[in-house]
Each structure stands twice: as C-alpha cells, then as structure tokens.
mmCIF file of C-alpha atoms and ligand atoms in Angstrom:
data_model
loop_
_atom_site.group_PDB
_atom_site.id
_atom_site.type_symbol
_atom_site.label_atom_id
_atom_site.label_comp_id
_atom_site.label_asym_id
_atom_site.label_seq_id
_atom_site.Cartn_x
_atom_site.Cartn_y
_atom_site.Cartn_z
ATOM 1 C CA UNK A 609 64.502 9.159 -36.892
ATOM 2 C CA UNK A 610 62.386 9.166 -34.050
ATOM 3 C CA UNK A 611 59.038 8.204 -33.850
ATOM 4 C CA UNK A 612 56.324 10.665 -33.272
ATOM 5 C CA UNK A 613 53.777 9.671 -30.631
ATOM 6 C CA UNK A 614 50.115 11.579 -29.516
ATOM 7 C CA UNK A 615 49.003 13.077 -26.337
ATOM 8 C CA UNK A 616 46.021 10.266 -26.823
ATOM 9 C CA UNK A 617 48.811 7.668 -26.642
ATOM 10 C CA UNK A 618 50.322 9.502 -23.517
ATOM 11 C CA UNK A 619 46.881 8.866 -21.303
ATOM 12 C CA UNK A 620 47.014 5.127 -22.038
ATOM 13 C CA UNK A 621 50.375 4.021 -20.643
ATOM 14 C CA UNK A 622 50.191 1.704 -17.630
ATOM 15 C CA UNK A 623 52.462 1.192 -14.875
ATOM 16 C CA UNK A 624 54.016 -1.701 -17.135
ATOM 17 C CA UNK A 625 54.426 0.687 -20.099
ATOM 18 C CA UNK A 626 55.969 4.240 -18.669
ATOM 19 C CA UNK A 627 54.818 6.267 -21.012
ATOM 20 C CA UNK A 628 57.989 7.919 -23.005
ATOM 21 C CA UNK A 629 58.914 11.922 -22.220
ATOM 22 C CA UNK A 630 61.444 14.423 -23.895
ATOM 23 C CA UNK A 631 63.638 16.432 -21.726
ATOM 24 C CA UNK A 632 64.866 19.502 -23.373
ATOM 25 C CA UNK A 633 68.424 20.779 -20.876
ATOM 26 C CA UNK A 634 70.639 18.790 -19.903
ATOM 27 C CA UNK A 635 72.105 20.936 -17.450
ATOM 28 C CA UNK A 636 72.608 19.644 -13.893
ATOM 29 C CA UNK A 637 69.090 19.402 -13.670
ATOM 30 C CA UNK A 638 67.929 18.473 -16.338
ATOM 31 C CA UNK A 639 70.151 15.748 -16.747
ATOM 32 C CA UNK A 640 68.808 14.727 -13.013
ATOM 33 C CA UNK A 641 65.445 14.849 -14.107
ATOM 34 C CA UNK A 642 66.020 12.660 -17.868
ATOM 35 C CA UNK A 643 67.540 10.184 -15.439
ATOM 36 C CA UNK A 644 64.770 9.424 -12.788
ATOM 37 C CA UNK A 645 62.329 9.197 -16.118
ATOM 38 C CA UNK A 646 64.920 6.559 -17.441
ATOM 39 C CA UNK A 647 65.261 4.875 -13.831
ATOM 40 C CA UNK A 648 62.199 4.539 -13.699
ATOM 41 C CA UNK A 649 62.035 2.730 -17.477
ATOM 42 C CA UNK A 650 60.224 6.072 -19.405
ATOM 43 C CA UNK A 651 61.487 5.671 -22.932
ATOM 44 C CA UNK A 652 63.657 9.290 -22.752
ATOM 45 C CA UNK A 653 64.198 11.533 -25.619
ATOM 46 C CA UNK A 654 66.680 14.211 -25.250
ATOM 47 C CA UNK A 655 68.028 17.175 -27.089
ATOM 48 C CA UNK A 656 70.803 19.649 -24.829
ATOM 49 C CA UNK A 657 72.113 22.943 -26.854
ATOM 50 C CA UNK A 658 75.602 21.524 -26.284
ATOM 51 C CA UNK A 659 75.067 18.051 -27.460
ATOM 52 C CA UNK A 660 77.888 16.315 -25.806
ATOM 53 C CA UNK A 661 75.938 16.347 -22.405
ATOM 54 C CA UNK A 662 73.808 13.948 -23.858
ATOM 55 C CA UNK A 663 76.780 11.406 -24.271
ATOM 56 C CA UNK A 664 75.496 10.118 -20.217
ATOM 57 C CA UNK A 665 72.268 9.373 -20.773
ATOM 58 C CA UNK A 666 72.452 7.891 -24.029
ATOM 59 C CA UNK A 667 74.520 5.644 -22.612
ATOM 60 C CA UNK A 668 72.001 4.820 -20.186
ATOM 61 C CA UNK A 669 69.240 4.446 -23.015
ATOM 62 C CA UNK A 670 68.220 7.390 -24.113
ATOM 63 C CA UNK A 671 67.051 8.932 -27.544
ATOM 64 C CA UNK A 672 69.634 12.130 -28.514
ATOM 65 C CA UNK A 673 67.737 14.425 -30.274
ATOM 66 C CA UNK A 674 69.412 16.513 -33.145
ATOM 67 C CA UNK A 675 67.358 19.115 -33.176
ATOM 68 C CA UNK A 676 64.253 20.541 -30.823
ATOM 69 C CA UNK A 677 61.835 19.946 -33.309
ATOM 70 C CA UNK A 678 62.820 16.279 -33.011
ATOM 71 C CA UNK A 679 63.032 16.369 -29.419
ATOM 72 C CA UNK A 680 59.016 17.866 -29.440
ATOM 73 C CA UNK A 681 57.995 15.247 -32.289
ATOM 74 C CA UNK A 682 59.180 12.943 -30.773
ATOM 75 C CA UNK A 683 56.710 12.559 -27.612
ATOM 76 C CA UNK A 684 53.576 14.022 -26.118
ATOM 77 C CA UNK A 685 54.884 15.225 -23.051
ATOM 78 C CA UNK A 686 57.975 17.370 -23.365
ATOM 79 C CA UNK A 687 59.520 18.671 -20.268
ATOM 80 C CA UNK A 688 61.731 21.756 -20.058
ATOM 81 C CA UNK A 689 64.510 23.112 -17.575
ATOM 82 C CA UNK A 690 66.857 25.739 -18.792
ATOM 83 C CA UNK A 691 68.685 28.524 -17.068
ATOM 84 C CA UNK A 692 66.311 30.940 -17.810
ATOM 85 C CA UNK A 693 62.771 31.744 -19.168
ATOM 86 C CA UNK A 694 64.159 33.743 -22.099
ATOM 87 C CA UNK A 695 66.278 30.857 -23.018
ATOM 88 C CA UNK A 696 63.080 28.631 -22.961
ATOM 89 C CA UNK A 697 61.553 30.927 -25.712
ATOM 90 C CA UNK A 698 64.356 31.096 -27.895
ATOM 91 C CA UNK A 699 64.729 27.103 -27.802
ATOM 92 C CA UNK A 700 61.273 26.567 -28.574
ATOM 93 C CA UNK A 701 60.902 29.414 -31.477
ATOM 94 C CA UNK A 702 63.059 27.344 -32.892
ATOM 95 C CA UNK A 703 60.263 24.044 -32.994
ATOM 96 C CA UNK A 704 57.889 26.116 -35.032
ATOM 97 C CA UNK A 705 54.863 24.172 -35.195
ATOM 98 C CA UNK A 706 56.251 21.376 -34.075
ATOM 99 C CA UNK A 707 54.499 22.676 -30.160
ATOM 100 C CA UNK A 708 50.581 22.200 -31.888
ATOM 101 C CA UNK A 709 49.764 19.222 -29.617
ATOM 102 C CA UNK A 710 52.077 18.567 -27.090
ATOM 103 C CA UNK A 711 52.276 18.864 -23.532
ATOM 104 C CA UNK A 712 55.029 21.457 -22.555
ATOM 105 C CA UNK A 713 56.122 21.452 -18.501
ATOM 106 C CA UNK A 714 58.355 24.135 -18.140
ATOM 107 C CA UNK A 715 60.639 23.366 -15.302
ATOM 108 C CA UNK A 716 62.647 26.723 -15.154
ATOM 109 C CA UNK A 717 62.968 29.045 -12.571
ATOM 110 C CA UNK A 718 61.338 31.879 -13.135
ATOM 111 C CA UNK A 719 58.527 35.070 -11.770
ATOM 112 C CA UNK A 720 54.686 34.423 -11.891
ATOM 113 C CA UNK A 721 54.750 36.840 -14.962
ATOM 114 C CA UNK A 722 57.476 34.888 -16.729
ATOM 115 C CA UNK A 723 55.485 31.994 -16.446
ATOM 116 C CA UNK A 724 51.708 33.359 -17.415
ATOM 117 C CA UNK A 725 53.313 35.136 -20.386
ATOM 118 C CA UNK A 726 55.001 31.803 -21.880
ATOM 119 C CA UNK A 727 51.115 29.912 -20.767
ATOM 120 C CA UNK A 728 49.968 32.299 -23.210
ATOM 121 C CA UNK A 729 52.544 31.679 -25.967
ATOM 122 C CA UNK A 730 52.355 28.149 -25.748
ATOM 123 C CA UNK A 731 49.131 27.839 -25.632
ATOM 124 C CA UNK A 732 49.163 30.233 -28.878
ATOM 125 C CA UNK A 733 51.157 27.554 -30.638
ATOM 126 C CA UNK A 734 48.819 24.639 -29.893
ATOM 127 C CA UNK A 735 50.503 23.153 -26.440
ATOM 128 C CA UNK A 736 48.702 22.526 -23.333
ATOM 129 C CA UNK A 737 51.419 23.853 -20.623
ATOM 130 C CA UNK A 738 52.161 23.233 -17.078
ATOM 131 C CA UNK A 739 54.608 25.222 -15.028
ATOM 132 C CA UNK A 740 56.624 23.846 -12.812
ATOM 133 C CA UNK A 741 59.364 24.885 -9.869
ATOM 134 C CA UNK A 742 61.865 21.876 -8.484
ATOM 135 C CA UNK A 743 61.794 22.281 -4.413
ATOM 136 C CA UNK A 744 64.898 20.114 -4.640
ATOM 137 C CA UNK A 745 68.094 19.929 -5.517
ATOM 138 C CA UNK A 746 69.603 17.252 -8.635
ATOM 139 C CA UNK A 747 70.716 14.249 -6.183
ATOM 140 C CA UNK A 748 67.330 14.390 -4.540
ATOM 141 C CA UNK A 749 65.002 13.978 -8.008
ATOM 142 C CA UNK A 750 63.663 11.157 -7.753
ATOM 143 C CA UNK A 751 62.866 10.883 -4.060
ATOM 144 C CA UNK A 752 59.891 11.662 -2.335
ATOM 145 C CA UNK A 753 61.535 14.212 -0.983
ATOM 146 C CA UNK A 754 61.671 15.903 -3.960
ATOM 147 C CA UNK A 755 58.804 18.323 -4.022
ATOM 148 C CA UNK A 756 57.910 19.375 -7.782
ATOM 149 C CA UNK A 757 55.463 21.947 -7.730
ATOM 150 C CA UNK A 758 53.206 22.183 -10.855
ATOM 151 C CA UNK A 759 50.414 24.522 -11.881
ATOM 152 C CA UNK A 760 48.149 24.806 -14.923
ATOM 153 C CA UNK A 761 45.228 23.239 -16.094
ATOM 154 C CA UNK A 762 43.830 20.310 -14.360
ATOM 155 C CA UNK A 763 42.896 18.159 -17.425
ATOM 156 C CA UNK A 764 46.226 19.237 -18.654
ATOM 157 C CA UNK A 765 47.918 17.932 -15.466
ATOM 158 C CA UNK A 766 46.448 14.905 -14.664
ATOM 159 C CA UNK A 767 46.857 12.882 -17.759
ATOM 160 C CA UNK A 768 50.926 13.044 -16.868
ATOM 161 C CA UNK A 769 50.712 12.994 -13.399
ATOM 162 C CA UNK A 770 51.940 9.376 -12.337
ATOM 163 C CA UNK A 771 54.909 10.022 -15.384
ATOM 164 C CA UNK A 772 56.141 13.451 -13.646
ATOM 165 C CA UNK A 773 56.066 11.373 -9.868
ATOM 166 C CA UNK A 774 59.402 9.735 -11.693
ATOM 167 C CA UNK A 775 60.721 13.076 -10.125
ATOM 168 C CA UNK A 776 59.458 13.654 -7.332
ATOM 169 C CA UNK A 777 56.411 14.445 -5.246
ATOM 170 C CA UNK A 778 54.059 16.236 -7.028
ATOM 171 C CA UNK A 779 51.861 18.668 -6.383
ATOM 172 C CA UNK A 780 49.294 20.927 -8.559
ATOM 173 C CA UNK A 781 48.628 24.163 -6.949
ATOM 174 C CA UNK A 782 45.995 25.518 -9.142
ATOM 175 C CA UNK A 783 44.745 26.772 -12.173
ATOM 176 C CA UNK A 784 46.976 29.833 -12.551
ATOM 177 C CA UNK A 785 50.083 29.223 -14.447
ATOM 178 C CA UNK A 786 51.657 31.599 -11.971
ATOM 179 C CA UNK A 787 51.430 29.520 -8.950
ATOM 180 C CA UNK A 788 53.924 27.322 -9.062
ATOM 181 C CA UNK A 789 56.429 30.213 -9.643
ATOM 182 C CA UNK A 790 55.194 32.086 -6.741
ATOM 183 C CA UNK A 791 55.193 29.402 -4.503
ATOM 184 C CA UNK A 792 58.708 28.483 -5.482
ATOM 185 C CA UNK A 793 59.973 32.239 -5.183
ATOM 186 C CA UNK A 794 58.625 32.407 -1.509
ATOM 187 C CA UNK A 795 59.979 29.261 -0.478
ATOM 188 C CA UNK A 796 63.080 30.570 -1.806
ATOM 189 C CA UNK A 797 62.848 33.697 0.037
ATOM 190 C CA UNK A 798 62.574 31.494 3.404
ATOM 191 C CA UNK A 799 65.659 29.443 2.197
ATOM 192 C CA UNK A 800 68.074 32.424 1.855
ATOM 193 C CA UNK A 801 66.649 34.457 4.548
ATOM 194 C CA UNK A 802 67.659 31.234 6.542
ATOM 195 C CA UNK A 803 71.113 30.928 4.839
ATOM 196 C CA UNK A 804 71.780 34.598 5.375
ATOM 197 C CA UNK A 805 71.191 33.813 9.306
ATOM 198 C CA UNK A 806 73.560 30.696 9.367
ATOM 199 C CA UNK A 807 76.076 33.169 7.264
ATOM 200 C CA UNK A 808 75.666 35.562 9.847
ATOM 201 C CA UNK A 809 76.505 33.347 13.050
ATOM 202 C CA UNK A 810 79.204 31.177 11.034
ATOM 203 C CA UNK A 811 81.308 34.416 10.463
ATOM 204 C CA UNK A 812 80.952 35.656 14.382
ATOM 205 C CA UNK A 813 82.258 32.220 16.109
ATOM 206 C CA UNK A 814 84.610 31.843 13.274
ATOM 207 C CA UNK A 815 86.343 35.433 14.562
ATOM 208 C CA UNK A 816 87.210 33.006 17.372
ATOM 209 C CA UNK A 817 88.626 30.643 15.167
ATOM 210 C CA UNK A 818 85.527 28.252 16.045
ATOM 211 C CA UNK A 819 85.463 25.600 12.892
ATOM 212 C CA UNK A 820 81.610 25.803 11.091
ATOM 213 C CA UNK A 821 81.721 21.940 11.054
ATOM 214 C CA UNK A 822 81.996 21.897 15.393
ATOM 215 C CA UNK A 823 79.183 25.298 15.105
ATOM 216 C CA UNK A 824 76.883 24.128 12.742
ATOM 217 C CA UNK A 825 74.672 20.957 14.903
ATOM 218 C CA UNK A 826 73.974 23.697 17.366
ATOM 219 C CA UNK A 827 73.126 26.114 14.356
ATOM 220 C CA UNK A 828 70.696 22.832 13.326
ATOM 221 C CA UNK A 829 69.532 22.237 16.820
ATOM 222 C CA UNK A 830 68.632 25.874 17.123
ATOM 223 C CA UNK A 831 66.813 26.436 14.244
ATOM 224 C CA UNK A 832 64.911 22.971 14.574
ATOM 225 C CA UNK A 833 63.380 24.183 17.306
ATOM 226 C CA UNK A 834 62.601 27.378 16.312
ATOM 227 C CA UNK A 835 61.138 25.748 13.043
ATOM 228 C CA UNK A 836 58.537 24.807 15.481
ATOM 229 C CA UNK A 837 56.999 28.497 16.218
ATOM 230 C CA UNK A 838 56.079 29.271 12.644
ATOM 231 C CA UNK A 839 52.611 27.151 12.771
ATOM 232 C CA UNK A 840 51.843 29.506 15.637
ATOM 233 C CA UNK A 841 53.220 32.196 14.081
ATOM 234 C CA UNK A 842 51.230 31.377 10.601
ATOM 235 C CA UNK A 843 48.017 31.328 12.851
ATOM 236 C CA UNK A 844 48.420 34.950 14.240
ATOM 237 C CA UNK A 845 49.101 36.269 10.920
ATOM 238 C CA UNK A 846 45.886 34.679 9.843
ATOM 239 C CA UNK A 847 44.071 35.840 12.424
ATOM 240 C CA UNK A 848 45.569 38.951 13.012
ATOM 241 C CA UNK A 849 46.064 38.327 16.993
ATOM 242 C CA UNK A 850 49.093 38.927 17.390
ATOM 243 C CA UNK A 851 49.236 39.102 21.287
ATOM 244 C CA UNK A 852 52.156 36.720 22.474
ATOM 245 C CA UNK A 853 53.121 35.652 25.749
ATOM 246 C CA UNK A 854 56.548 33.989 24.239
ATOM 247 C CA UNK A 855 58.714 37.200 22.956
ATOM 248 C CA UNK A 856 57.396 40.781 22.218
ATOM 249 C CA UNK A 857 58.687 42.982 19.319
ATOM 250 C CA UNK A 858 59.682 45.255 22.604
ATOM 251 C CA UNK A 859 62.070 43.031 23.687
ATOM 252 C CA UNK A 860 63.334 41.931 20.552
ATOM 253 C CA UNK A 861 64.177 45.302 19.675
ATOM 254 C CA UNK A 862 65.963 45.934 23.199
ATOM 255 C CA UNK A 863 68.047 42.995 22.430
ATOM 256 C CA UNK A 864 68.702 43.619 19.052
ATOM 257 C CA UNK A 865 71.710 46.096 19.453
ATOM 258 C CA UNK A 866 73.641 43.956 21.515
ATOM 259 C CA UNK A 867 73.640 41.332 18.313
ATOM 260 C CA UNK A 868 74.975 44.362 16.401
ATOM 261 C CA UNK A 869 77.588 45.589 18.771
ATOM 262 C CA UNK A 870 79.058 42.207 19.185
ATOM 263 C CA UNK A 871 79.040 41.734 15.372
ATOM 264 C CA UNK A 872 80.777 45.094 15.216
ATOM 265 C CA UNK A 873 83.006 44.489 18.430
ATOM 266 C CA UNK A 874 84.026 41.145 16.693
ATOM 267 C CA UNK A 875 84.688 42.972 13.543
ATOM 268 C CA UNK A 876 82.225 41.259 11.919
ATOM 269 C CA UNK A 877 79.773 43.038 9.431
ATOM 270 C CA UNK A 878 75.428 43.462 9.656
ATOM 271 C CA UNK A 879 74.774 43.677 6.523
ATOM 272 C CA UNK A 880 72.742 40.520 6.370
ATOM 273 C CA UNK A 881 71.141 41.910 10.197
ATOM 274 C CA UNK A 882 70.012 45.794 8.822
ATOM 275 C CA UNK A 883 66.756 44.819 7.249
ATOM 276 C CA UNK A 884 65.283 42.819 10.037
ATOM 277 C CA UNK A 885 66.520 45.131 12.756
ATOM 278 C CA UNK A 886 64.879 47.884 10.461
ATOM 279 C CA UNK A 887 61.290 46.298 10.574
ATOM 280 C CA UNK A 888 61.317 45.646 13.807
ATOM 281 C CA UNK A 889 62.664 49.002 14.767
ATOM 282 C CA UNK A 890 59.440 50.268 12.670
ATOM 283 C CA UNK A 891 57.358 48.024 14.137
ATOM 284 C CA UNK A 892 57.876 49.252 17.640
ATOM 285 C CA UNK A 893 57.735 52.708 16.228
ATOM 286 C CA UNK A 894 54.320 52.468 15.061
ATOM 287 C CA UNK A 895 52.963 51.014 18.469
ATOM 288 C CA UNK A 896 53.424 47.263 17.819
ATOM 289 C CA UNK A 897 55.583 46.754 20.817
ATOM 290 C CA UNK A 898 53.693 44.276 22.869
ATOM 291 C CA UNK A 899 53.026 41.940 19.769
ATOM 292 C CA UNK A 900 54.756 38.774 18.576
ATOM 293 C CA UNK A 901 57.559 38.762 15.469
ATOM 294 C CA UNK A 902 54.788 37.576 13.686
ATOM 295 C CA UNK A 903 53.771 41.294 13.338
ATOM 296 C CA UNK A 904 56.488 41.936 10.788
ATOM 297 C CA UNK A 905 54.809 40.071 7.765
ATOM 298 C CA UNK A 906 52.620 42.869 7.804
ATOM 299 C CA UNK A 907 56.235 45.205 7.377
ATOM 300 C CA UNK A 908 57.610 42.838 4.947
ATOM 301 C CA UNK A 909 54.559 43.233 2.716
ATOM 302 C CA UNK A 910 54.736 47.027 2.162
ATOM 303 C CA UNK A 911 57.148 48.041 -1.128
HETATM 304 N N1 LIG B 1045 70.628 22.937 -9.812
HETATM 305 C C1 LIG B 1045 69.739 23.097 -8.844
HETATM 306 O O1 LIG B 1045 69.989 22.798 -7.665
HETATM 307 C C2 LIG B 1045 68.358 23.624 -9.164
HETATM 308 C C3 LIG B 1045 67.329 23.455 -8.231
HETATM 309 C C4 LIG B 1045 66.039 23.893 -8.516
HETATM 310 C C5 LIG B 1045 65.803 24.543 -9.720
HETATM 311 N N2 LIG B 1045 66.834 24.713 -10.614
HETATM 312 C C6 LIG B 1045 66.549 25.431 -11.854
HETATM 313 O O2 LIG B 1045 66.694 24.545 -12.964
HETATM 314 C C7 LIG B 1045 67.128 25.297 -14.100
HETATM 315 C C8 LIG B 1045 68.390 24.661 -14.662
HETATM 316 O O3 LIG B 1045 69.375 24.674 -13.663
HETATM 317 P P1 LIG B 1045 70.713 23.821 -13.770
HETATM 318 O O4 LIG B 1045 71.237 23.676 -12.383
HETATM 319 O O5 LIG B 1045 70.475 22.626 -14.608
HETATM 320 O O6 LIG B 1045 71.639 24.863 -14.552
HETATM 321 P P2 LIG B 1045 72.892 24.527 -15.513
HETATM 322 O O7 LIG B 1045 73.589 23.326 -15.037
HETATM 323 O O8 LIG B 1045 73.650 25.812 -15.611
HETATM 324 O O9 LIG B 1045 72.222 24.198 -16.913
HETATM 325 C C9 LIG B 1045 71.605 25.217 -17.669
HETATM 326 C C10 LIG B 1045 70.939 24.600 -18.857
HETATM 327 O O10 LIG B 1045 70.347 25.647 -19.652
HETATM 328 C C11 LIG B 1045 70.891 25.559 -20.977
HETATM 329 N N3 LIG B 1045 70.941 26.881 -21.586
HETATM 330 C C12 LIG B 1045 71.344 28.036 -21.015
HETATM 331 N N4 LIG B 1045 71.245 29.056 -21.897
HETATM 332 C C13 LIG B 1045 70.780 28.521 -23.046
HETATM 333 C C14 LIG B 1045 70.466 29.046 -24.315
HETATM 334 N N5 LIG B 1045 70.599 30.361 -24.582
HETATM 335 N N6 LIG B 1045 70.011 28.206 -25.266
HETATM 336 C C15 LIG B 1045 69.857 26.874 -25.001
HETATM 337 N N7 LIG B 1045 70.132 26.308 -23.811
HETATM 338 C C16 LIG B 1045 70.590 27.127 -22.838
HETATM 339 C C17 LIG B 1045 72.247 24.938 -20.793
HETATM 340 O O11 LIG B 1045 72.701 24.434 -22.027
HETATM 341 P P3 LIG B 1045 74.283 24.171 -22.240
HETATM 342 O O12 LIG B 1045 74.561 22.862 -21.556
HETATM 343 O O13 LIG B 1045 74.428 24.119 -23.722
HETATM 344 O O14 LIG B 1045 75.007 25.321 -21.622
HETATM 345 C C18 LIG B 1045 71.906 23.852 -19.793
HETATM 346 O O15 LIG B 1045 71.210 22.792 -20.389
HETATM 347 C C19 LIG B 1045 67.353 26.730 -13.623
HETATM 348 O O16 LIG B 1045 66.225 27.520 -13.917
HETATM 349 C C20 LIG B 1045 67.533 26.558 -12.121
HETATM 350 O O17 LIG B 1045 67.222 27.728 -11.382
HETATM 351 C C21 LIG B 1045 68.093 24.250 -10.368
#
C-alpha cells in the first residue's frame, strides 16, 4: 500500500529530501520524465494503463501503482503525459475523489481549449492544475535544454517548481491555463514549417542521387544563418515597418517560380512550396511589394 502524502508536505522538501511525485504514462515520455524525477532521487510513484511498462523503472526504484487512484493517493504532485487530452479524462474519471487536493500537471499535448476545459474539471474535483507542453524530445528530459513550458496559477506553480526542474528548464507563462498549449502549438508550427523546407530541398538534390547525410550541413549552415533574420523580422512585425533594404516580397515573388519549375523540371512535387508561394503572391497583389517577408504574418493570420 502506498502511503498517502499532503500538498503541505510537498512545500517542505529540501534539496536533501526531493520531494516524491506520481507519473501517470509511461509512454516514451512519460517513462523519460519518471526517470529524471528518479535520477534526480524524487521518491517516484507510477501507474501506466499497460502495466508491464512499469517493469523499467521499478527496477530503478520506483513505486508501481495498481490502480490511478493509488497512483493520485499516493503523492501531492501528480504529473500526467498521455497521448491525448481525452485519454487524460478518462484516466482520471476513473480516481473519483481521489483528485480533491492534489496537484495535477498535465503534460499532454493538446489546444488552448483542451487545456482550459480540463483547468476547469480539475479544479471542479478539488486539484490545483498546471498545464504543461515538453519543448523536447525523451533523451533530452532532464537537460537544460529541455524547455518545459508550464502555465496556471502562480501559487499553484511555485510550490513544485524546483521538483518539475528534474525535467527540464522551466518556465511559467502565465495565469491562463491555455498558454502553455499555445505556446507549444506555435513553436510546433515553426518546427514543421522548418521540416517541410528541409523535406523540400532533401527530395530535389536527392533527384541527383545527392545522399541527405553529404546535403544536410549545408541545409544546417543555411538555415543557421537565416535563423539570424527573425529578431529583425520579429521587430517589423511589432512595429509594423516593414520597409527592408535586405529582400522585398517583389523579388521574392519574381524568384519564386524558378524554385517551382526546377522542382517540377526535376520531377519533384510543391506541395510543401503552394502555401507560401500563395501568400506571397497575395501579398504583392495587395500592394505589399516593396516590404520585407516579414509582411506575411499579417497573411498567415487571416482564416
Ligand atoms: N515523444 C516525444 O518526442 C514527445 C515530445 C513532446 C511531447 N510529447 C507528448 O507527450 C505525450 C505522450 O507521448 P509519448 O511519446 O509518450 O507517446 P506514447 O509512447 O505513444 O505513449 C502514450 C501513452 O499514453 C497512454 N495511453 C494512450 N491512450 C490511453 C488510454 N485510452 N488510456 C490510458 N492510457 C492511454 C499509453 O498507454 P499504453 O502504454 O498502455 O499504451 C502511453 O502511456 C503526447 O501528448 C505527445 O504529443 C511527446
């Protein structure tokens, strides 16, 4: 049986004494995350729908859970990452009132919506709640470099924050349960919208039978340095000055073509080109020609 402990409890652990955590998902994440909290000598409860992923880290000292009520009884803070957010509500229905008390950090991915609705429900049923999104992925929890963003209540967060730096680099973006999730989603967007570009130019030099390994430094060196304009780029769309005397949306969209045709001549398809040639071909047609790329946020933002 495990033994219950209070959210008062939680707030006195020192340094010497981690206090102790349950992590509810065992999943590749999960699992990542109830190991930094036993690395770094949290006493870790665990509970995983199929129990046999717990085998790992009960080898490496933690508490297996045989239910999620036990896994919530069992400690004040309870952190949760599951596939999805309806997932996290059927696991936890199944705690009943187990919740009243306990701090819930809900780790999954999810929309700003997903995550103010289940604030609201757990708050319902007792529980402070945090919501979280992992800027990392498992083999970097842990590390600094590890960004965990969180956001809920301040007197909710800051009670657990040194425990929750066992995974990362944390960060508490505000009040609003939905931060966190929309801060996640647009970092996201950036991710993929850079993924889709390296997609892009891996499948043109490959039609010359140009190995991605021999491509890809340049592919880093490129975007490295273009990584550089986005401060500048961040400042005009603050601003709204979007003068530049580096690369207009004119010339951009002269140029643009040629990356289609060759795409095309290479037999290559644009599918991942279309919507960026599209707002800047609107753009232009609405008179932005002489501005910066930084224009387009304003093209993005329209439904
Ligand atoms: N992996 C990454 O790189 C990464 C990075 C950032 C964020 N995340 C987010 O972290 C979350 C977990 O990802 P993951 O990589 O750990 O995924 P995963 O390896 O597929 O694990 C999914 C977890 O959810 C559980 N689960 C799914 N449906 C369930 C249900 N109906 N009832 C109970 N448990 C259920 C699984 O339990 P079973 O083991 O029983 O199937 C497992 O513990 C996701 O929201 C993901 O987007 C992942």
């Amino acid at each position: 049986m495990l033994v219950p402990t209070t959210d008062t409890k939680e707030h006195s652990m020192s340094e010497n004494h981690p206090a102790p955590v349950t992590v509810i998902g065992l999943g590749l994440m999960g699992a990542a995350l109830a190991e930094a909290f036993l690395r770094n000598g949290h006493p870790t409860t665990v509970w995983n729908r199929s129990a046999a992923k717990a085998a790992p880290l009960v080898a490496k000292g933690a508490a297996n859970a045989a239910t999620v009520t036990e896994a919530v009884t069992a400690n004040a803070l309870v952190v949760v990452c599951l596939s999805l957010y309806d997932n996290v509500d059927e696991v936890l229905d199944t705690a009943g009132d187990a919740l009243d008390g306990r701090t819930i950090v809900n780790l999954t991915n999810g929309t700003p919506r997903q995550a103010r609705a289940m604030a609201e429900r757990a708050t319902a049923r007792g529980a402070r709640y945090l919501d979280g999104g992992i800027m990392a992925v498992p083999p970097m929890i842990g590390q600094p470099a590890a960004s965990i963003l969180y956001s809920g209540p301040e007197d909710v967060y800051e009670p657990h924050r040194a425990t929750l730096a066992a995974l990362g680099t944390p960060r508490l973006l505000g009040a609003d349960p939905g931060l966190a999730a929309l801060y996640e989603m647009a970092l996201l967007s950036a991710m993929y919208g850079m993924f889709g570009g390296f997609y892009q130019a891996l499948a043109l030099v490959r039609t010359e039978d140009v190995p991605a390994a021999e491509f890809t430094p340049m592919v880093v060196t490129w975007l490295t340095a273009m990584m550089h304009s986005l401060p500048r780029q961040a400042l005009a769309i603050d601003t709204g000055e979007y003068a530049t005397e580096v690369s207009s949306l004119a010339t951009n969209q002269a140029a643009f073509p040629n990356l289609v045709d060759a795409s095309r001549d290479q037999g290559v398809g644009v599918r991942l080109m279309e919507p960026i040639h599209a707002l800047i071909e609107r753009a232009v047609a609405e008179g932005h020609g002489e501005d910066g790329l930084a224009r387009l946020v304003e093209f993005a933002e329209r439904p």
